[in-house]
Backbone as JSON, one array per atom type, in Angstrom:
{
  "sequence": "MKSILLIGQSNMAGRGFIDDVPPIYNEHIKMLRNGRWQMMAEPLNFDRHISGIGPAASFAQAWTEDYPGESIGLIACAEGGSSIDEWTIDGLLTRHAITEAKFAMESSEIIGVLWHQGESDSFGERYKTYEDKLLSLFKHLREELNVPDIPIIIGELGHYLGEVGFGKSAVEYNQINQILSKVAHNNENCYFVTSEGLTANPDGIHIDAISQRKFGLRYYDAFSKQKHVLDILDIERDWIEKEAKRELTKNECIYVQSMEFALGQLSFEEFSANVSKINESK",
  "N": [[112.94, 79.22, 108.45], [111.87, 81.46, 105.88], [112.64, 82.17, 102.41], [113.67, 84.26, 99.62], [114.41, 84.37, 96.19], [116.38, 86.52, 94.29], [116.66, 87.7, 91.11], [117.94, 88.81, 87.9], [118.69, 91.93, 86.29], [120.33, 95.12, 86.73], [118.31, 96.76, 87.88], [117.0, 95.06, 89.58], [119.1, 94.34, 91.23], [119.6, 96.87, 92.27], [120.0, 100.31, 92.08], [119.25, 102.64, 93.16], [119.83, 105.74, 94.85], [121.46, 105.62, 97.89], [121.18, 107.53, 99.99], [118.77, 108.74, 99.48], [116.46, 107.73, 100.58], [114.93, 106.76, 103.72], [116.77, 104.43, 105.7], [116.25, 100.86, 105.9], [116.15, 98.87, 108.62], [115.99, 95.75, 110.0], [115.8, 93.14, 112.12], [114.69, 90.77, 111.44], [114.95, 90.43, 108.77], [117.03, 88.87, 106.61], [120.17, 88.45, 104.84], [121.93, 86.55, 102.43], [125.23, 86.0, 102.78], [128.43, 84.99, 101.98], [127.78, 82.38, 102.59], [126.41, 82.56, 104.96], [123.62, 83.62, 106.96], [122.98, 86.93, 107.39], [122.05, 89.94, 109.14], [120.1, 92.09, 107.18], [121.4, 94.77, 105.26], [121.45, 97.66, 103.26], [123.58, 98.59, 100.49], [122.12, 95.65, 99.2], [122.44, 93.74, 97.13], [125.38, 93.16, 96.04], [126.59, 93.48, 93.37], [128.03, 95.37, 92.08], [130.27, 98.11, 92.87], [128.79, 100.34, 92.94], [126.31, 99.72, 93.78], [122.96, 100.05, 95.11], [119.81, 101.07, 96.33], [117.28, 98.7, 95.94], [114.31, 96.78, 95.01], [113.94, 94.81, 96.93], [114.23, 95.19, 99.75], [112.0, 96.7, 100.73], [110.01, 94.96, 99.93], [110.6, 92.75, 101.61], [110.33, 93.95, 104.12], [107.6, 94.54, 104.16], [106.67, 91.93, 104.12], [107.48, 91.0, 106.68], [105.76, 92.45, 108.26], [103.36, 91.18, 107.87], [103.96, 88.74, 108.91], [104.72, 88.68, 111.81], [107.51, 88.38, 113.97], [108.6, 86.27, 112.57], [111.2, 85.26, 110.25], [112.74, 86.32, 107.17], [114.73, 85.47, 104.4], [116.96, 86.89, 102.0], [118.12, 86.13, 98.85], [120.46, 87.24, 96.99], [121.07, 87.53, 93.67], [121.2, 89.01, 91.35], [122.52, 90.57, 88.39], [124.05, 93.36, 87.19], [123.5, 94.88, 84.01], [123.16, 92.48, 82.64], [122.08, 90.38, 80.0], [119.28, 88.54, 78.58], [120.43, 86.38, 77.36], [122.49, 85.72, 79.0], [121.27, 84.44, 80.98], [120.76, 81.81, 80.39], [120.0, 78.27, 80.59], [122.32, 76.9, 81.11], [124.05, 78.89, 81.68], [126.45, 81.04, 83.37], [125.34, 82.85, 85.25], [122.82, 81.81, 85.82], [123.53, 79.29, 86.79], [124.97, 80.08, 89.05], [122.94, 81.33, 90.56], [121.24, 79.16, 91.06], [122.94, 77.52, 92.54], [123.37, 79.14, 94.83], [120.74, 79.31, 95.73], [120.16, 76.62, 96.32], [121.97, 76.23, 98.39], [120.89, 78.01, 100.24], [118.53, 76.69, 100.73], [119.19, 74.73, 102.48], [118.81, 75.72, 104.96], [116.49, 77.15, 104.89], [113.21, 77.78, 103.49], [112.48, 78.25, 100.23], [110.27, 80.55, 98.92], [109.54, 82.17, 96.86], [110.31, 83.88, 93.74], [111.82, 86.75, 92.55], [111.86, 88.64, 89.67], [113.51, 90.88, 87.54], [114.32, 92.17, 84.58], [115.54, 93.07, 81.34], [116.1, 95.49, 80.16], [118.57, 95.4, 78.88], [117.92, 94.0, 76.65], [116.36, 95.51, 75.05], [116.61, 96.5, 72.46], [117.66, 96.27, 68.99], [115.98, 94.26, 68.01], [115.89, 92.14, 69.76], [113.81, 91.28, 71.26], [112.37, 89.45, 69.82], [113.18, 86.86, 70.3], [113.0, 86.68, 72.98], [110.88, 85.75, 74.66], [110.77, 82.87, 74.56], [113.25, 82.27, 75.68], [113.0, 83.3, 78.25], [110.9, 81.76, 79.3], [112.13, 79.27, 79.23], [114.15, 79.62, 81.14], [112.63, 80.02, 83.54], [111.28, 77.56, 83.73], [113.46, 75.84, 84.04], [114.59, 76.74, 86.48], [112.54, 76.07, 88.31], [112.49, 73.31, 88.03], [115.14, 72.53, 88.73], [115.33, 73.37, 91.35], [113.33, 72.0, 92.45], [110.76, 73.05, 92.91], [108.0, 73.23, 91.77], [105.69, 74.82, 91.79], [106.33, 77.34, 92.61], [105.86, 80.83, 93.19], [106.56, 83.27, 90.71], [107.5, 86.5, 90.39], [107.15, 89.13, 88.2], [108.62, 92.02, 87.15], [107.7, 95.02, 85.48], [109.41, 96.86, 82.9], [110.74, 100.2, 83.22], [108.66, 102.97, 82.34], [109.86, 105.23, 81.53], [111.96, 104.72, 79.89], [114.03, 104.86, 76.9], [114.32, 107.55, 76.47], [116.28, 109.44, 77.72], [119.82, 109.73, 78.61], [121.5, 106.71, 79.61], [119.3, 105.17, 79.22], [118.31, 105.81, 76.79], [118.89, 104.18, 74.66], [117.21, 102.03, 74.91], [115.01, 101.39, 73.07], [113.09, 99.57, 72.41], [111.64, 98.83, 74.61], [108.92, 98.67, 75.1], [108.06, 96.47, 73.63], [109.4, 94.4, 74.99], [108.14, 94.67, 77.47], [105.54, 93.91, 76.8], [105.94, 91.21, 76.33], [106.81, 90.35, 78.86], [104.47, 90.79, 80.32], [102.74, 89.06, 78.95], [103.91, 86.52, 79.46], [103.57, 86.41, 82.23], [100.77, 86.47, 82.46], [99.97, 84.21, 81.07], [100.99, 81.95, 82.23], [100.99, 79.64, 84.91], [101.14, 80.61, 88.33], [102.71, 82.85, 87.91], [103.22, 86.3, 88.11], [102.48, 89.65, 87.24], [103.9, 92.9, 87.58], [103.24, 96.26, 87.58], [105.11, 99.12, 86.4], [104.17, 101.61, 86.46], [104.24, 105.09, 86.88], [106.68, 105.11, 88.19], [109.91, 106.52, 88.66], [113.14, 107.63, 87.34], [116.72, 107.53, 88.04], [119.07, 110.2, 87.29], [120.46, 109.03, 85.19], [118.7, 107.88, 83.46], [118.05, 105.2, 83.15], [118.06, 103.62, 85.45], [115.94, 102.77, 88.15], [114.87, 105.09, 90.57], [115.52, 105.63, 94.13], [113.25, 106.12, 95.83], [111.18, 105.26, 94.16], [111.93, 102.6, 93.92], [111.38, 101.63, 96.5], [108.59, 101.77, 96.39], [108.13, 100.02, 94.28], [108.97, 97.59, 95.36], [106.94, 97.19, 97.22], [104.81, 96.75, 95.5], [105.66, 94.41, 94.24], [105.48, 92.76, 96.49], [102.74, 92.87, 97.03], [101.7, 91.58, 94.79], [102.86, 89.06, 95.19], [101.85, 88.26, 97.75], [99.09, 88.29, 97.44], [98.77, 86.8, 95.25], [98.28, 87.75, 92.6], [98.08, 89.81, 89.65], [99.57, 93.03, 89.63], [98.42, 95.88, 88.52], [98.04, 98.53, 88.79], [98.94, 101.62, 90.47], [99.62, 101.39, 93.93], [97.56, 102.32, 96.67], [98.72, 102.63, 99.14], [101.37, 103.37, 98.97], [102.91, 105.92, 99.3], [102.26, 106.7, 101.96], [103.15, 104.46, 103.32], [105.95, 104.51, 103.09], [106.57, 106.82, 104.57], [105.58, 106.04, 107.04], [107.2, 103.83, 107.69], [109.6, 105.11, 108.02], [109.37, 106.17, 110.5], [109.34, 104.06, 112.18], [109.99, 102.43, 115.24], [113.08, 101.21, 116.26], [114.21, 97.94, 117.22], [116.0, 96.68, 120.12], [118.22, 95.09, 119.27], [118.43, 95.97, 116.64], [119.05, 98.66, 116.99], [121.58, 98.47, 118.23], [122.94, 97.27, 116.14], [122.98, 99.36, 114.25], [124.56, 101.22, 115.62], [126.96, 99.76, 115.76], [127.61, 99.61, 113.07], [128.02, 102.33, 112.43], [130.19, 102.85, 114.06], [132.11, 101.12, 112.93], [132.44, 102.34, 110.49], [133.79, 104.57, 111.12], [132.38, 106.71, 112.06], [131.76, 107.09, 114.67], [133.49, 107.43, 117.77], [135.26, 104.99, 119.79], [134.6, 105.36, 122.43], [132.23, 106.83, 122.26], [130.65, 104.96, 120.93], [130.57, 102.84, 122.84], [129.28, 104.13, 124.98], [126.8, 104.74, 123.82], [125.78, 102.19, 123.26], [125.53, 101.2, 125.84], [123.52, 102.88, 126.84], [121.42, 102.04, 125.2], [121.09, 99.39, 126.03], [120.22, 99.83, 128.61], [117.84, 101.14, 128.27], [116.1, 99.58, 126.79]],
  "CA": [[112.97, 80.55, 107.84], [111.5, 81.56, 104.48], [113.61, 82.94, 101.63], [113.26, 84.74, 98.31], [115.51, 84.46, 95.23], [116.35, 87.77, 93.53], [117.44, 87.54, 89.89], [117.71, 89.78, 86.85], [119.82, 92.82, 86.08], [120.67, 96.13, 87.74], [117.18, 97.31, 88.62], [116.73, 94.15, 90.68], [120.22, 94.52, 92.15], [119.37, 98.16, 92.92], [120.9, 101.42, 91.83], [118.71, 103.84, 93.8], [120.82, 106.38, 95.71], [121.28, 105.2, 99.28], [120.77, 108.62, 100.88], [117.5, 109.33, 99.05], [115.35, 107.15, 101.34], [115.31, 106.28, 105.05], [117.22, 103.03, 105.66], [115.43, 99.81, 106.51], [116.86, 97.94, 109.49], [115.02, 94.82, 110.56], [116.55, 91.94, 112.5], [114.03, 89.59, 110.87], [115.29, 90.34, 107.35], [118.4, 88.37, 106.49], [120.74, 88.34, 103.51], [122.9, 85.46, 102.36], [126.57, 86.48, 102.46], [129.49, 84.04, 102.31], [127.21, 81.16, 103.15], [125.77, 82.79, 106.27], [122.53, 84.59, 107.0], [123.32, 88.12, 108.17], [121.0, 90.96, 109.12], [120.16, 92.84, 105.95], [121.71, 96.19, 105.15], [121.61, 98.04, 101.85], [123.14, 97.78, 99.36], [121.93, 94.22, 99.46], [122.96, 92.96, 96.01], [126.65, 93.84, 95.78], [127.19, 93.1, 92.1], [128.91, 96.47, 91.69], [130.56, 99.01, 93.98], [127.8, 101.42, 92.89], [125.0, 99.18, 94.14], [122.19, 100.89, 96.01], [118.47, 100.64, 96.74], [116.48, 97.91, 95.02], [112.95, 96.53, 95.5], [113.84, 93.67, 97.85], [114.12, 95.56, 101.16], [110.61, 97.04, 101.07], [109.27, 93.68, 99.82], [110.82, 91.96, 102.82], [109.76, 94.67, 105.26], [106.16, 94.3, 104.11], [106.46, 90.53, 104.51], [107.6, 90.86, 108.13], [104.56, 93.03, 108.88], [102.32, 90.16, 107.8], [104.41, 87.57, 109.66], [105.53, 89.21, 112.91], [108.32, 87.43, 114.7], [109.23, 85.32, 111.66], [112.3, 85.84, 109.48], [112.81, 86.05, 105.74], [116.07, 85.62, 103.86], [117.05, 87.37, 100.63], [119.22, 85.5, 98.12], [120.69, 88.26, 95.96], [121.86, 86.98, 92.56], [121.05, 89.82, 90.15], [123.78, 91.04, 87.8], [123.84, 94.55, 86.38], [123.85, 94.82, 82.6], [123.04, 91.14, 82.05], [121.04, 90.14, 79.01], [118.61, 87.25, 78.75], [121.35, 85.33, 76.9], [123.35, 85.35, 80.13], [120.43, 83.68, 81.91], [120.42, 80.52, 79.81], [119.96, 77.23, 81.62], [123.69, 76.5, 81.44], [124.85, 80.1, 81.83], [127.08, 81.25, 84.67], [124.45, 83.54, 86.19], [121.79, 80.85, 86.24], [124.18, 78.27, 87.63], [125.28, 80.7, 90.34], [121.7, 81.54, 91.3], [120.76, 77.86, 91.52], [123.84, 77.09, 93.61], [123.06, 79.93, 96.02], [119.4, 78.93, 96.19], [120.25, 75.3, 96.95], [122.64, 76.42, 99.66], [119.91, 78.63, 101.14], [117.48, 75.71, 101.05], [119.63, 73.9, 103.6], [118.36, 76.34, 106.23], [115.28, 77.95, 104.67], [112.27, 77.33, 102.46], [112.3, 79.28, 99.2], [108.83, 80.7, 98.7], [109.26, 83.04, 95.73], [111.38, 84.4, 92.9], [111.57, 88.09, 92.01], [112.59, 88.82, 88.4], [113.44, 92.15, 86.81], [115.37, 92.17, 83.57], [115.03, 93.33, 79.99], [116.65, 96.72, 79.59], [119.67, 95.03, 77.99], [117.37, 93.34, 75.47], [115.34, 96.41, 74.51], [117.06, 97.08, 71.19], [118.18, 95.29, 68.03], [114.98, 93.21, 67.79], [116.13, 91.0, 70.64], [112.53, 90.85, 71.81], [111.79, 88.37, 69.0], [113.52, 85.54, 70.89], [113.04, 86.85, 74.44], [109.86, 84.97, 75.37], [111.18, 81.47, 74.69], [114.39, 82.2, 76.59], [112.51, 83.54, 79.6], [110.15, 80.57, 79.72], [113.11, 78.21, 79.47], [114.79, 79.91, 82.42], [111.7, 79.78, 84.64], [111.07, 76.11, 83.8], [114.69, 75.25, 84.54], [114.7, 77.07, 87.9], [111.58, 75.29, 89.08], [112.91, 71.91, 88.01], [116.4, 72.34, 89.45], [115.11, 73.61, 92.78], [112.22, 71.12, 92.85], [109.68, 73.89, 93.42], [107.22, 73.4, 90.54], [104.6, 75.79, 91.91], [106.81, 78.56, 93.27], [105.46, 82.06, 92.5], [107.58, 84.11, 90.09], [106.94, 87.84, 90.25], [107.83, 89.72, 87.06], [108.48, 93.47, 87.14], [107.68, 95.74, 84.2], [110.46, 97.84, 82.69], [110.29, 101.57, 83.44], [108.04, 103.66, 81.21], [110.72, 106.37, 81.19], [113.05, 104.27, 79.02], [114.02, 105.34, 75.52], [114.26, 109.01, 76.4], [117.51, 110.17, 78.03], [120.91, 109.01, 79.26], [121.72, 105.32, 79.21], [118.03, 104.58, 78.84], [117.91, 106.25, 75.44], [119.06, 103.08, 73.69], [116.19, 100.99, 75.14], [113.9, 101.87, 72.25], [112.1, 98.51, 72.24], [111.2, 98.37, 75.93], [107.49, 98.33, 75.06], [107.94, 95.09, 73.15], [109.79, 93.53, 76.09], [107.07, 94.72, 78.48], [104.41, 93.11, 76.32], [106.3, 89.81, 76.54], [106.79, 90.1, 80.31], [103.06, 90.69, 80.71], [102.18, 87.84, 78.35], [104.42, 85.37, 80.2], [102.94, 86.39, 83.55], [99.34, 86.2, 82.36], [99.69, 82.93, 80.42], [101.65, 80.85, 82.92], [100.54, 79.5, 86.29], [102.0, 81.08, 89.41], [103.53, 83.98, 87.48], [102.43, 87.51, 88.34], [103.06, 90.84, 86.62], [103.87, 94.09, 88.42], [103.39, 97.47, 86.78], [106.07, 100.16, 86.78], [103.47, 102.88, 86.25], [104.54, 106.18, 87.81], [108.02, 105.05, 88.75], [110.82, 107.48, 88.03], [114.51, 107.14, 87.19], [117.89, 108.33, 88.34], [119.44, 111.04, 86.15], [121.04, 108.26, 84.08], [117.63, 107.52, 82.53], [117.83, 103.75, 83.02], [117.89, 102.96, 86.75], [114.84, 103.23, 88.99], [115.4, 105.81, 91.72], [115.35, 104.95, 95.41], [111.85, 106.19, 96.29], [110.38, 104.38, 93.3], [112.25, 101.21, 94.25], [110.59, 101.27, 97.68], [107.22, 101.54, 95.92], [108.15, 98.83, 93.43], [109.03, 96.45, 96.26], [105.6, 96.99, 97.78], [103.99, 96.16, 94.43], [106.1, 93.02, 94.15], [104.93, 92.0, 97.62], [101.29, 92.78, 96.87], [101.47, 90.51, 93.82], [103.25, 87.8, 95.82], [101.01, 87.89, 98.88], [97.71, 88.1, 97.0], [98.83, 85.96, 94.06], [97.54, 88.42, 91.53], [98.84, 90.84, 88.93], [99.42, 94.4, 90.13], [98.38, 96.66, 87.29], [97.84, 99.94, 89.13], [99.68, 102.15, 91.61], [98.98, 101.04, 95.2], [97.18, 103.49, 97.47], [99.49, 102.71, 100.39], [102.8, 103.55, 98.71], [103.56, 107.07, 99.92], [102.08, 106.64, 103.41], [103.96, 103.37, 103.85], [107.34, 104.96, 103.19], [106.63, 107.75, 105.7], [105.33, 105.26, 108.27], [108.37, 103.01, 107.99], [110.68, 106.0, 108.46], [109.13, 106.47, 111.91], [109.29, 102.82, 112.94], [110.95, 102.33, 116.33], [113.96, 100.05, 116.11], [114.38, 97.07, 118.38], [117.31, 96.77, 120.77], [119.24, 94.52, 118.39], [118.59, 96.83, 115.47], [119.77, 99.87, 117.44], [122.99, 98.11, 118.41], [123.48, 97.05, 114.8], [123.25, 100.67, 113.65], [125.73, 101.78, 116.32], [128.14, 99.0, 115.35], [127.93, 100.0, 111.71], [128.57, 103.67, 112.45], [131.53, 102.75, 114.64], [132.99, 100.48, 111.95], [132.67, 103.29, 109.4], [134.54, 105.71, 111.64], [131.48, 107.83, 112.36], [131.72, 107.19, 116.12], [134.67, 106.95, 118.49], [134.95, 103.81, 120.6], [133.95, 105.84, 123.66], [130.84, 107.16, 121.9], [129.98, 103.69, 120.64], [130.33, 102.13, 124.09], [128.28, 104.87, 125.74], [125.52, 104.59, 123.14], [125.3, 100.81, 123.45], [125.11, 101.1, 127.24], [122.21, 103.55, 126.93], [120.43, 101.19, 124.55], [120.85, 98.24, 126.91], [119.51, 100.31, 129.81], [116.51, 101.69, 127.95], [115.23, 98.64, 126.08]],
  "C": [[112.55, 80.45, 106.37], [112.58, 82.35, 103.74], [113.07, 83.25, 100.24], [114.5, 84.85, 97.43], [115.33, 85.7, 94.38], [117.24, 87.63, 92.31], [117.04, 88.58, 88.84], [118.92, 90.66, 86.65], [119.79, 93.97, 87.09], [119.48, 96.71, 88.49], [116.63, 96.35, 89.66], [117.85, 94.25, 91.71], [120.05, 95.81, 92.94], [120.44, 99.18, 92.61], [120.33, 102.74, 92.38], [119.72, 104.42, 94.78], [120.49, 106.13, 97.18], [120.71, 106.31, 100.17], [119.42, 109.23, 100.53], [116.29, 108.79, 99.81], [115.83, 106.77, 102.73], [115.74, 104.82, 104.97], [116.21, 102.09, 106.3], [116.35, 98.9, 107.3], [115.82, 97.05, 110.15], [115.74, 93.51, 110.85], [115.91, 90.66, 111.97], [114.19, 89.5, 109.36], [116.76, 89.99, 107.25], [118.86, 88.43, 105.04], [121.81, 87.26, 103.54], [124.24, 86.03, 101.89], [127.6, 85.45, 102.92], [128.95, 82.8, 103.02], [126.53, 81.32, 104.48], [124.63, 83.79, 106.12], [122.94, 85.73, 107.93], [122.15, 89.09, 108.12], [121.18, 91.86, 107.91], [120.57, 94.29, 106.16], [121.89, 96.5, 103.67], [122.92, 98.8, 101.65], [123.16, 96.3, 99.66], [122.61, 93.36, 98.4], [124.24, 93.61, 95.51], [127.3, 93.33, 94.5], [128.16, 94.15, 91.58], [129.17, 97.34, 92.92], [129.57, 100.17, 94.02], [126.4, 100.91, 93.25], [124.29, 100.08, 95.15], [120.85, 100.26, 96.37], [117.78, 99.88, 95.61], [115.1, 97.65, 95.61], [112.86, 95.54, 96.66], [113.62, 94.08, 99.3], [112.69, 95.91, 101.55], [109.71, 95.82, 100.9], [109.38, 92.91, 101.13], [110.23, 92.63, 104.06], [108.25, 94.47, 105.31], [105.83, 92.87, 104.52], [106.51, 90.37, 106.03], [106.4, 91.48, 108.86], [103.41, 92.03, 108.88], [102.66, 88.92, 108.61], [105.31, 88.0, 110.81], [106.26, 88.11, 113.67], [109.0, 86.39, 113.84], [110.3, 86.04, 110.83], [112.24, 85.43, 108.02], [114.22, 86.33, 105.26], [116.04, 86.03, 102.4], [118.31, 86.8, 99.98], [119.49, 86.35, 96.89], [121.62, 87.72, 94.88], [121.68, 87.76, 91.27], [122.4, 90.34, 89.68], [123.51, 92.19, 86.85], [124.3, 94.36, 84.95], [123.65, 93.49, 81.93], [121.87, 91.07, 81.08], [120.38, 88.79, 79.26], [119.5, 86.1, 78.28], [122.33, 84.91, 77.98], [122.58, 84.6, 81.21], [119.92, 82.41, 81.24], [120.54, 79.44, 80.88], [121.35, 76.73, 82.01], [124.62, 77.69, 81.61], [125.38, 80.27, 83.24], [126.13, 81.88, 85.68], [123.37, 82.6, 86.71], [122.37, 79.79, 87.15], [124.51, 78.83, 89.02], [124.02, 80.86, 91.18], [121.16, 80.22, 91.85], [121.63, 77.33, 92.66], [123.54, 77.82, 94.92], [121.71, 79.53, 96.6], [119.43, 77.57, 96.9], [120.96, 75.39, 98.3], [121.66, 77.01, 100.68], [118.85, 77.64, 101.59], [117.9, 74.74, 102.14], [119.11, 74.43, 104.94], [117.11, 77.2, 106.06], [114.41, 77.3, 103.6], [112.09, 78.46, 101.46], [110.83, 79.35, 98.82], [108.51, 81.62, 97.52], [110.51, 83.44, 94.98], [110.96, 85.77, 92.4], [112.46, 88.29, 90.79], [112.4, 90.24, 87.88], [114.62, 92.23, 85.87], [114.73, 92.51, 82.22], [115.56, 94.59, 79.36], [117.76, 96.41, 78.57], [119.21, 94.31, 76.72], [116.34, 94.21, 74.75], [115.81, 97.16, 73.26], [117.5, 95.95, 70.27], [117.27, 94.1, 67.78], [115.25, 91.95, 68.62], [114.83, 90.46, 71.25], [111.94, 89.65, 71.06], [112.09, 86.98, 69.56], [113.44, 85.56, 72.41], [112.08, 85.91, 75.16], [110.3, 83.53, 75.59], [112.32, 81.32, 75.68], [113.95, 82.4, 78.04], [111.75, 82.33, 80.14], [111.09, 79.4, 80.02], [113.79, 78.39, 80.82], [113.86, 79.56, 83.58], [111.45, 78.28, 84.83], [112.27, 75.43, 84.43], [114.85, 75.5, 86.04], [113.78, 76.2, 88.74], [111.98, 73.81, 89.13], [114.14, 71.67, 88.87], [116.22, 72.49, 90.96], [113.98, 72.75, 93.33], [111.1, 71.91, 93.53], [108.74, 74.22, 92.25], [106.15, 74.48, 90.6], [105.04, 77.12, 92.51], [106.37, 79.81, 92.5], [106.68, 82.8, 91.94], [106.94, 85.45, 89.8], [107.79, 88.6, 89.23], [107.56, 91.22, 87.03], [108.56, 94.06, 85.74], [108.87, 96.69, 84.11], [109.89, 99.25, 82.82], [109.74, 102.23, 82.19], [108.86, 104.86, 80.75], [111.82, 106.0, 80.2], [112.91, 104.84, 77.61], [114.11, 106.83, 75.36], [115.61, 109.7, 76.59], [118.57, 109.23, 78.57], [121.12, 107.61, 78.71], [120.43, 104.65, 78.76], [117.6, 104.89, 77.43], [117.99, 105.13, 74.42], [117.97, 102.01, 73.82], [114.91, 101.33, 74.39], [112.8, 100.82, 72.07], [111.61, 97.97, 73.58], [109.72, 98.01, 75.94], [107.27, 96.9, 74.6], [108.33, 94.09, 74.25], [108.7, 93.51, 77.16], [105.87, 93.89, 78.07], [104.68, 91.62, 76.54], [106.27, 89.46, 78.02], [105.35, 89.93, 80.8], [102.43, 89.41, 80.19], [102.62, 86.59, 79.12], [103.73, 85.27, 81.56], [101.47, 85.98, 83.46], [99.03, 84.8, 81.82], [100.29, 81.73, 81.12], [101.25, 80.83, 84.39], [101.61, 79.98, 87.27], [103.05, 82.09, 88.95], [102.65, 85.23, 87.57], [103.2, 88.74, 87.86], [102.88, 92.05, 87.53], [104.15, 95.32, 87.57], [104.49, 98.38, 87.32], [105.46, 101.55, 86.6], [103.85, 103.9, 87.31], [105.92, 106.14, 88.43], [108.96, 105.96, 87.96], [112.26, 106.99, 88.13], [115.53, 108.08, 87.8], [118.2, 109.22, 87.13], [120.01, 110.27, 84.97], [119.99, 107.75, 83.1], [117.35, 106.04, 82.38], [117.53, 103.07, 84.35], [116.78, 103.6, 87.57], [115.4, 103.91, 90.23], [114.93, 105.18, 93.03], [113.9, 104.96, 95.9], [110.97, 105.26, 95.47], [110.69, 102.91, 93.57], [111.51, 100.75, 95.5], [109.15, 100.94, 97.27], [107.13, 100.25, 95.11], [108.17, 97.57, 94.3], [107.68, 96.14, 96.89], [104.67, 96.35, 96.75], [104.36, 94.69, 94.22], [105.47, 92.2, 95.27], [103.42, 91.84, 97.5], [100.94, 91.66, 95.89], [101.76, 89.15, 94.43], [102.23, 87.36, 96.86], [99.57, 87.59, 98.46], [97.6, 87.18, 95.79], [97.94, 86.52, 92.95], [98.47, 89.41, 90.84], [98.57, 92.2, 89.57], [99.55, 95.33, 88.93], [98.17, 98.14, 87.52], [98.72, 100.32, 90.31], [98.92, 101.8, 92.89], [98.7, 102.3, 96.02], [98.12, 103.71, 98.66], [100.92, 103.22, 100.2], [103.44, 104.72, 99.46], [103.43, 107.03, 101.44], [102.95, 105.56, 104.03], [105.4, 103.8, 104.04], [107.5, 105.9, 104.38], [106.47, 107.0, 107.02], [106.57, 104.47, 108.66], [109.54, 103.85, 108.47], [110.57, 106.3, 109.95], [109.12, 105.21, 112.78], [110.37, 102.79, 114.01], [111.78, 101.06, 116.19], [114.0, 99.24, 117.39], [115.78, 97.27, 118.97], [118.41, 96.26, 119.84], [119.49, 95.39, 117.17], [119.34, 98.11, 115.82], [121.26, 99.59, 117.62], [123.66, 97.87, 117.07], [123.86, 98.38, 114.14], [124.47, 101.31, 114.3], [127.02, 101.08, 115.9], [128.58, 99.39, 113.94], [128.58, 101.39, 111.68], [129.97, 103.7, 113.05], [132.53, 102.18, 113.64], [133.33, 101.41, 110.8], [133.4, 104.54, 109.86], [133.69, 106.91, 111.97], [131.31, 108.05, 113.86], [133.08, 106.77, 116.68], [134.28, 105.73, 119.3], [134.22, 104.21, 121.88], [132.49, 106.17, 123.38], [130.04, 105.89, 121.64], [129.61, 102.96, 121.93], [129.24, 102.8, 124.91], [126.89, 104.69, 125.14], [124.94, 103.19, 123.35], [124.83, 100.6, 124.89], [123.74, 101.73, 127.45], [121.11, 102.69, 126.33], [120.08, 100.01, 125.45], [120.04, 98.62, 128.16], [118.05, 100.67, 129.49], [115.57, 100.67, 127.32], [115.18, 97.28, 126.77]]
}
């Protein structure tokens, strides 16, 4: 199985509202929970009780379309509100991510790293030391995991920052974006992904659910083609509509029924009857 490491702060963890987009259920997308690979369900990165939609699910869904029948695992290690100083080579977040990645490597091959962080460093002239800290982190990850050529995909901060809500304080996001782009363009196997056209939740700092689906597709385009994504992808809106109509497999249908039963949305009799129908029809 292949796997992807997800690191950064809340926009990688995901804060898009769960009910704003159709869910993604795919038995070939796994998430690492308590040392076991489980079928993915959002919220994927449970760093907070308010976790929601991030870019990883649409990234992984696009990957499975290119590799039918194969599975991909998501190693969720993003932490909301974290600054680059919390991602030092000896910091708790970095150590945790490396530990999780090494555990995942016992049963999978890590093929990429998705990074999105910088909102917490977009004020107080923190950008002046950001580049060196980011390069140090990437170098350390590759060395510790013994993956010197692994692609690192770097997401741009939202262009809506600095205007309203919690995002109002991120007045130096342009400077951070310039550094993110510079690091991606000047270092091998690093690729930059634009946030052009993406929109935010009412809080003014977190990417909304629909935009996160689009962002995940851009991350995947950069990963799969090993190139920078500097423009909006033509497929974004049609892809979201198409995936909403995707027919679920038998296992995926049973998973959804089991989840609804566990949440008290179905009685045991309804659950049993539904599962029987699924087994008969598929």
